[in-house]
Coordinates of C-alpha atoms in Angstrom, one line a residue:
M13 CA 43.6 -3.6 90.9
T14 CA 46.4 -2.5 89.0
E15 CA 46.3 1.4 87.7
L16 CA 46.6 1.0 84.1
L17 CA 48.3 4.5 82.1
R18 CA 47.5 4.5 78.7
F19 CA 50.9 6.6 76.7
A20 CA 51.7 8.0 73.5
T21 CA 55.3 8.4 72.4
A22 CA 55.7 10.8 69.3
G23 CA 58.9 13.0 67.9
S24 CA 60.9 13.9 64.7
V25 CA 62.0 11.1 62.5
D26 CA 65.4 9.7 64.5
D27 CA 64.6 11.0 67.5
G28 CA 64.7 7.5 69.2
K29 CA 61.1 6.9 70.6
S30 CA 61.5 3.1 69.1
T31 CA 65.0 2.4 71.2
L32 CA 63.3 4.8 74.4
I33 CA 60.1 2.3 74.4
G34 CA 63.1 -0.6 73.7
R35 CA 65.1 0.7 76.9
L36 CA 61.5 0.8 78.8
L37 CA 60.9 -3.0 77.8
Y38 CA 64.2 -4.2 78.5
D39 CA 65.5 -2.5 81.6
S40 CA 62.2 -3.3 83.2
K41 CA 62.7 -6.6 82.3
A42 CA 59.0 -6.8 80.1
I43 CA 60.4 -9.2 77.2
F44 CA 60.8 -12.6 76.7
E45 CA 64.1 -14.6 76.2
D46 CA 63.2 -15.3 72.4
Q47 CA 62.6 -12.0 71.7
L48 CA 65.6 -10.6 73.0
E49 CA 67.4 -13.6 70.8
A50 CA 65.7 -12.3 67.7
V51 CA 66.6 -9.1 68.3
E52 CA 70.1 -9.3 68.5
R53 CA 70.3 -11.8 65.7
T54 CA 68.5 -9.3 63.5
S55 CA 71.5 -6.3 64.9
R56 CA 74.0 -8.8 64.3
S57 CA 72.9 -9.6 60.4
R58 CA 72.6 -5.5 60.1
G59 CA 75.7 -4.9 60.8
D60 CA 74.9 -3.1 64.2
E61 CA 77.7 -3.0 66.6
Q62 CA 75.0 -3.4 70.0
V63 CA 71.8 -4.9 70.7
N64 CA 69.6 -2.4 68.2
L65 CA 66.3 -2.2 70.6
A66 CA 64.5 -0.4 68.3
L67 CA 63.6 -3.5 66.8
L68 CA 61.4 -4.7 69.5
T69 CA 59.2 -1.8 68.7
D70 CA 59.7 -1.4 64.9
G71 CA 57.8 -4.5 63.4
L72 CA 56.6 -3.6 60.4
R73 CA 59.5 -5.0 57.4
A74 CA 59.0 -1.6 55.8
E75 CA 60.1 0.0 59.5
R76 CA 62.9 -2.5 60.1
E77 CA 64.5 -1.5 56.1
Q78 CA 64.1 2.1 56.8
G79 CA 64.5 2.1 60.2
I80 CA 61.8 4.9 60.5
T81 CA 58.1 3.9 62.8
I82 CA 55.4 4.1 59.9
D83 CA 51.9 2.7 61.6
V84 CA 51.3 3.2 65.3
A85 CA 53.2 -0.2 67.4
Y86 CA 51.2 -1.4 70.5
R87 CA 53.3 -2.6 73.3
Y88 CA 52.0 -3.6 76.7
F89 CA 54.6 -4.1 79.8
A90 CA 53.7 -3.8 83.6
T91 CA 55.6 -3.1 87.0
P92 CA 54.4 -3.6 90.5
R93 CA 52.9 -0.7 90.6
R94 CA 51.3 -0.1 87.0
K95 CA 50.6 -1.6 84.0
F96 CA 51.3 0.2 81.0
I97 CA 50.3 0.8 77.4
I98 CA 52.4 2.4 74.6
A99 CA 51.4 3.2 71.5
D100 CA 54.3 4.0 69.8
T101 CA 53.4 7.2 67.2
P102 CA 55.0 7.9 63.7
G103 CA 57.1 11.1 63.6
H104 CA 56.5 11.9 59.5
V105 CA 54.4 14.7 58.9
Q106 CA 52.7 12.5 56.1
Y107 CA 51.6 10.0 59.1
T108 CA 49.8 12.7 61.3
R109 CA 46.7 10.8 60.8
N110 CA 48.8 7.8 62.7
M111 CA 49.6 10.0 66.0
V112 CA 46.0 11.4 66.0
T113 CA 44.4 7.5 66.0
G114 CA 47.4 6.2 68.6
A115 CA 47.0 9.3 71.0
S116 CA 43.3 10.0 71.3
T117 CA 43.1 7.2 74.0
A118 CA 46.5 8.4 75.9
D119 CA 46.3 9.3 79.6
L120 CA 49.9 11.1 79.1
A121 CA 51.8 12.0 75.8
L122 CA 55.8 11.9 75.4
V123 CA 57.8 13.8 73.2
L124 CA 61.2 13.4 72.4
I125 CA 63.8 15.8 70.6
D126 CA 67.2 14.9 69.7
A127 CA 69.1 17.1 71.7
R128 CA 71.9 18.0 69.1
K129 CA 68.7 19.6 67.0
G130 CA 66.7 21.1 69.3
V131 CA 62.8 21.7 69.0
L132 CA 62.1 21.0 65.7
E133 CA 59.0 21.2 63.6
Q134 CA 57.3 18.3 64.3
S135 CA 58.3 19.0 68.0
R136 CA 55.9 22.0 67.8
R137 CA 53.1 19.8 65.9
H138 CA 53.5 16.8 67.8
A139 CA 52.9 19.1 71.0
F140 CA 50.1 21.0 69.4
I141 CA 48.6 17.7 68.7
A142 CA 48.8 16.5 72.4
S143 CA 47.5 19.6 73.6
L144 CA 44.7 19.5 70.8
L145 CA 43.5 16.0 71.7
R146 CA 43.4 17.3 75.4
I147 CA 45.8 14.9 76.4
P148 CA 46.1 15.8 80.3
H149 CA 50.3 15.1 80.8
L150 CA 52.9 16.1 78.5
V151 CA 56.6 14.6 79.1
L152 CA 59.3 16.2 77.0
C153 CA 62.2 13.7 76.7
V154 CA 65.6 15.3 75.7
N155 CA 67.0 12.0 74.0
K156 CA 70.7 11.6 73.0
M157 CA 72.3 13.7 75.9
D158 CA 75.2 11.7 75.3
L159 CA 75.8 13.3 72.0
V160 CA 76.4 16.9 73.6
G161 CA 78.6 15.6 76.7
H162 CA 75.5 15.3 78.6
D163 CA 75.1 19.2 79.2
Q164 CA 73.2 21.0 81.1
D165 CA 73.3 23.8 79.3
V166 CA 71.6 22.1 76.4
F167 CA 68.8 20.6 78.2
E168 CA 68.1 24.1 80.2
A169 CA 68.0 26.1 76.4
I170 CA 66.1 23.7 74.8
K171 CA 63.4 23.6 77.7
A172 CA 63.0 27.2 77.8
E173 CA 62.7 27.4 74.0
F174 CA 59.5 24.5 74.5
R175 CA 58.2 26.3 77.2
E176 CA 57.6 28.9 75.5
F177 CA 55.6 27.7 72.9
A178 CA 54.0 25.9 75.6
T179 CA 52.6 28.6 76.6
R180 CA 50.4 29.1 73.3
L181 CA 48.6 25.8 74.0
D182 CA 46.7 24.6 76.5
V183 CA 49.0 22.4 78.6
A184 CA 48.0 21.3 82.2
D185 CA 51.1 19.3 83.3
L186 CA 54.7 19.8 81.2
T187 CA 57.7 17.9 82.5
F188 CA 61.0 18.2 81.4
I189 CA 63.5 14.6 81.4
P190 CA 67.0 14.8 79.7
I191 CA 67.7 11.2 78.9
S192 CA 70.3 8.3 76.7
A193 CA 67.7 6.2 75.4
L194 CA 71.0 3.8 73.9
H195 CA 72.8 4.1 76.8
G196 CA 69.6 4.2 79.5
D197 CA 70.4 6.9 81.5
N198 CA 66.8 8.4 83.4
V199 CA 64.9 6.1 81.2
V200 CA 64.5 3.3 84.1
D201 CA 67.2 4.6 86.3
R202 CA 68.7 8.1 87.7
S203 CA 71.6 8.5 85.6
P204 CA 74.8 8.7 87.2
N205 CA 75.9 11.0 84.4
M206 CA 73.5 13.8 85.4
P207 CA 74.1 14.2 88.3
W208 CA 72.7 17.9 87.9
Y209 CA 69.3 16.4 86.9
E210 CA 67.7 16.6 90.3
G211 CA 64.2 15.1 88.8
T212 CA 62.9 11.8 88.7
S213 CA 63.7 8.5 85.8
L214 CA 61.0 8.3 83.3
L215 CA 59.5 5.5 84.4
H216 CA 59.2 6.6 88.0
H217 CA 57.3 9.3 86.4
L218 CA 55.2 7.2 84.2
E219 CA 54.6 4.7 87.4
E220 CA 53.5 8.0 89.8
V221 CA 52.0 10.7 87.8
H222 CA 48.3 10.9 88.7
I223 CA 45.9 10.1 86.5
A224 CA 42.8 9.6 88.6
S225 CA 41.6 12.9 88.6
D226 CA 42.1 13.4 84.8
R227 CA 38.4 11.5 84.0
N228 CA 35.1 13.7 84.2
L229 CA 33.7 12.8 88.0
I230 CA 31.2 14.9 87.8
D231 CA 29.3 14.3 84.8
C232 CA 27.3 11.3 84.6
R233 CA 26.8 9.8 81.0
F234 CA 26.3 6.1 80.1
P235 CA 26.1 5.3 76.3
V236 CA 24.0 2.2 76.1
Q237 CA 26.0 -0.2 73.9
Y238 CA 23.5 -3.2 74.3
V239 CA 20.3 -4.5 75.5
I240 CA 20.6 -7.3 77.6
R241 CA 17.6 -9.6 77.7
P242 CA 18.8 -13.6 78.6
R243 CA 16.3 -15.8 76.7
S244 CA 16.4 -18.1 79.7
D245 CA 13.4 -19.0 82.3
A246 CA 15.3 -17.6 85.4
F247 CA 15.6 -14.8 84.1
H248 CA 12.5 -13.7 82.0
D249 CA 11.7 -10.4 83.4
Y250 CA 15.7 -9.1 83.3
R251 CA 16.7 -6.0 81.3
G252 CA 19.9 -4.8 81.2
Y253 CA 21.6 -1.9 79.7
A254 CA 25.4 -2.4 79.0
G255 CA 28.0 0.0 77.8
T256 CA 30.9 2.1 79.2
V257 CA 30.8 4.5 81.6
A258 CA 31.9 7.9 80.1
G259 CA 31.4 10.1 82.9
G260 CA 30.3 10.5 86.7
V261 CA 29.9 7.9 89.0
F262 CA 26.5 6.0 89.0
K263 CA 25.3 4.6 92.2
R264 CA 22.4 2.1 92.6
G265 CA 19.0 3.6 93.5
D266 CA 20.6 7.3 92.0
D267 CA 18.0 9.2 89.7
V268 CA 18.4 9.2 86.1
V269 CA 17.0 10.1 82.9
V270 CA 17.1 8.6 79.7
L271 CA 17.8 10.1 76.0
P272 CA 16.3 11.2 73.7
S273 CA 13.1 9.6 75.7
G274 CA 12.8 11.6 78.7
F275 CA 11.6 8.8 80.8
S276 CA 12.9 9.3 84.2
S277 CA 13.7 5.8 86.7
R278 CA 16.0 4.6 89.1
I279 CA 19.3 2.5 89.0
R280 CA 17.7 -0.7 90.7
S281 CA 21.4 -2.4 89.8
I282 CA 25.0 -2.1 88.8
D283 CA 26.3 -5.5 87.0
T284 CA 29.8 -6.5 86.2
F285 CA 31.3 -9.7 84.7
D286 CA 32.9 -10.6 88.6
G287 CA 28.8 -9.5 90.5
P288 CA 27.0 -6.6 91.3
V289 CA 28.8 -3.3 93.0
E290 CA 27.1 -0.3 94.5
E291 CA 28.7 2.3 91.9
A292 CA 30.2 2.3 88.8
F293 CA 32.8 5.3 87.3
P294 CA 34.6 5.9 84.3
P295 CA 36.4 3.5 82.4
M296 CA 34.0 0.6 84.2
S297 CA 32.1 -1.3 81.5
V298 CA 28.5 -2.4 83.8
T299 CA 24.8 -3.3 83.1
L300 CA 22.4 -1.2 84.9
T301 CA 19.1 -2.3 85.6
L302 CA 16.1 0.4 86.3
E303 CA 13.6 0.0 88.7
D304 CA 10.7 0.8 85.5
D305 CA 10.2 -1.0 82.3
L306 CA 11.2 1.3 79.9
D307 CA 12.0 1.8 75.9
V308 CA 16.2 2.4 75.8
S309 CA 17.7 1.2 73.0
R310 CA 22.0 1.2 71.7
G311 CA 22.5 4.9 71.6
D312 CA 20.7 6.0 74.1
M313 CA 22.0 8.0 76.8
I314 CA 21.5 7.7 80.8
C315 CA 22.3 10.3 82.8
R316 CA 21.2 12.9 85.8
P317 CA 17.7 14.4 85.4
H318 CA 19.3 17.8 86.6
N319 CA 22.8 17.0 84.9
R320 CA 22.0 16.6 81.0
P321 CA 25.1 16.5 77.8
V322 CA 23.8 18.8 75.2
A323 CA 21.1 17.2 72.8
G324 CA 21.9 18.8 69.7
Q325 CA 21.7 18.6 65.9
D326 CA 24.5 21.2 65.0
V327 CA 28.0 20.6 66.4
E328 CA 31.0 22.7 65.9
A329 CA 34.6 20.7 66.0
M330 CA 37.8 20.8 65.1
V331 CA 38.2 17.5 62.8
C332 CA 41.3 16.0 61.7
W333 CA 40.8 14.2 58.0
L334 CA 42.2 10.8 57.5
D335 CA 41.6 10.1 53.9
E336 CA 43.9 9.9 51.1
Q337 CA 41.3 9.7 48.2
A338 CA 38.4 12.5 48.8
A339 CA 39.0 16.4 51.0
L340 CA 35.9 17.3 53.2
T341 CA 34.4 19.9 51.4
P342 CA 31.3 22.3 52.7
G343 CA 28.5 20.7 51.4
G344 CA 29.5 16.7 51.6
K345 CA 27.7 14.1 53.4
L346 CA 28.9 11.6 55.3
G347 CA 28.3 8.8 58.5
I348 CA 29.0 10.0 61.9
K349 CA 29.4 7.9 64.9
Q350 CA 29.3 9.3 68.4
T351 CA 29.8 7.4 71.7
T352 CA 27.4 4.9 70.5
R353 CA 24.8 6.7 68.5
S354 CA 25.1 6.7 65.0
A355 CA 23.9 9.0 62.3
R356 CA 24.9 10.8 58.7
A357 CA 26.2 14.3 58.9
L358 CA 26.2 17.1 56.2
V359 CA 29.2 19.4 56.0
K360 CA 27.1 22.8 56.9
D361 CA 30.6 25.1 57.0
L362 CA 34.4 25.3 57.2
R363 CA 35.3 27.8 58.9
Y364 CA 39.2 27.8 59.0
R365 CA 41.9 25.3 58.5
L366 CA 44.5 25.1 61.1
D367 CA 48.6 25.3 60.0
V368 CA 49.4 22.9 62.7
N369 CA 53.4 24.3 62.6
T370 CA 52.8 28.5 62.7
L371 CA 48.7 27.4 64.2
H372 CA 48.1 30.3 61.7
R373 CA 44.1 29.9 60.7
D374 CA 43.6 30.0 57.1
E375 CA 39.8 30.8 56.6
A376 CA 39.8 30.8 52.8
A377 CA 40.3 27.5 53.1
T378 CA 38.1 25.3 51.2
S379 CA 38.7 21.9 52.1
L380 CA 40.6 19.5 54.3
T381 CA 42.8 17.2 53.0
L382 CA 44.9 14.1 54.2
N383 CA 46.3 15.1 57.6
E384 CA 44.9 18.4 57.6
I385 CA 43.1 19.8 60.9
G386 CA 40.2 22.3 60.7
R387 CA 37.1 24.0 62.4
V388 CA 34.0 22.3 61.1
T389 CA 30.0 23.1 61.4
L390 CA 28.1 19.4 61.3
R391 CA 24.1 19.0 60.8
T392 CA 23.2 15.8 61.7
T393 CA 20.2 13.8 60.9
V394 CA 19.3 13.4 64.9
P395 CA 20.4 14.6 67.6
L396 CA 23.7 13.7 69.4
F397 CA 24.1 13.5 73.4
Y398 CA 27.6 14.9 73.6
D399 CA 29.8 17.3 76.2
E400 CA 32.7 19.5 74.9
Y401 CA 35.6 17.8 74.4
R402 CA 37.9 20.0 76.5
R403 CA 35.2 18.4 79.2
N404 CA 34.7 14.7 78.4
R405 CA 36.7 13.6 75.9
A406 CA 34.9 10.5 75.8
T407 CA 31.2 12.1 74.6
G408 CA 33.0 15.2 73.3
S409 CA 34.6 12.9 70.7
F410 CA 33.3 11.4 66.9
I411 CA 34.5 9.9 63.8
L412 CA 33.5 10.4 60.2
V413 CA 33.1 7.5 58.1
D414 CA 32.7 7.4 54.4
E415 CA 29.4 5.5 53.6
H416 CA 30.2 4.4 50.4
T417 CA 33.6 2.2 51.4
Q418 CA 33.0 2.3 55.1
H419 CA 36.1 4.1 56.2
T420 CA 37.0 6.3 58.8
V421 CA 37.8 9.7 57.1
G422 CA 37.6 11.7 59.8
A423 CA 38.6 12.4 63.5
G424 CA 36.6 15.0 65.6
M425 CA 36.8 17.0 68.9
I426 CA 33.6 18.7 69.9
L427 CA 34.4 22.6 70.9
S428 CA 30.5 23.6 71.3
A429 CA 27.1 24.2 69.6
P430 CA 27.5 26.6 66.7
D431 CA 26.7 30.3 67.7

């Protein structure tokens, strides 16, 4: 099975994110002829000197008119070595929430920097958000190297400045690549214009970066999404629990416990669309059957008896606020969805608001407004089964929902149980 890599692109306005993705799609032969023809026609009508590959991703009319990315654009392509899902996220500060949602499931973050401008405030903000979201791999692409004469000193200066900033972040794997998205230098193929660069092209790095070990294969976590009880007489005694493995490796015959009941059993079978398998691991979607007939429902968690998540109603988390209409304030009541479990939550305390540009903590803050990030204490109506976000992104994340409109108003990353 071909491995899937999800990656998100970010950067300041006009750093060339959409052009880079267009170049990746174009040079890897991942676009259809009619798509290319449409882009060529639009480029000519706009008076562009050459084919504007950014038009392959800037799909909204407002984006094309302004020449900027507003929404998160998802694109799919594949090479013989790997499949890719790209989330092209906006660069503007007012669209921080779009970057958070677009990058929340990414295995890798790709931050672009204009070689002429160097490390900007947005560059630091996007790198911090990638770090906050625990994206394991960060690639810094120094773009538009053709406009600085492919100068190695410019690249090395940007690399040194960003590396110094990155020491304050929690970034496990940091890679620097000098590119020209417009001309394709070091995007799909190595460029003869920068013989001093000894690394690989961007596509080669995306194909080879090791992501299998990024997922938590130690802590077995299976949030039950749906209980399967076929009505057919042939399967009248079948009772399966469907969901996506959120952590660890489940094997047929393993002893398991179901939360919150605490009842224990053993895995009888692991079923998939293609038939039974002997083991399941993230991010496989499977149906587990147990040897005992237990009361299990949506929102329950199947795990190992001696390795359980935290079960608690008090949660300490970093929250990115996504709502334009109202602010997050202590005392507010919201819906919360974490794995397959839903509850109501009370905002007990706002510890501090974080300035994502300076990393300063404002402990006097009384609210979070659109795009702001802060440390929050929540109390839920029923226990949640969670791990710290740094240990397991699947069980350590949640969304907050306005109970009246049902709009998602916040995205959270669990730090721990409150002191």
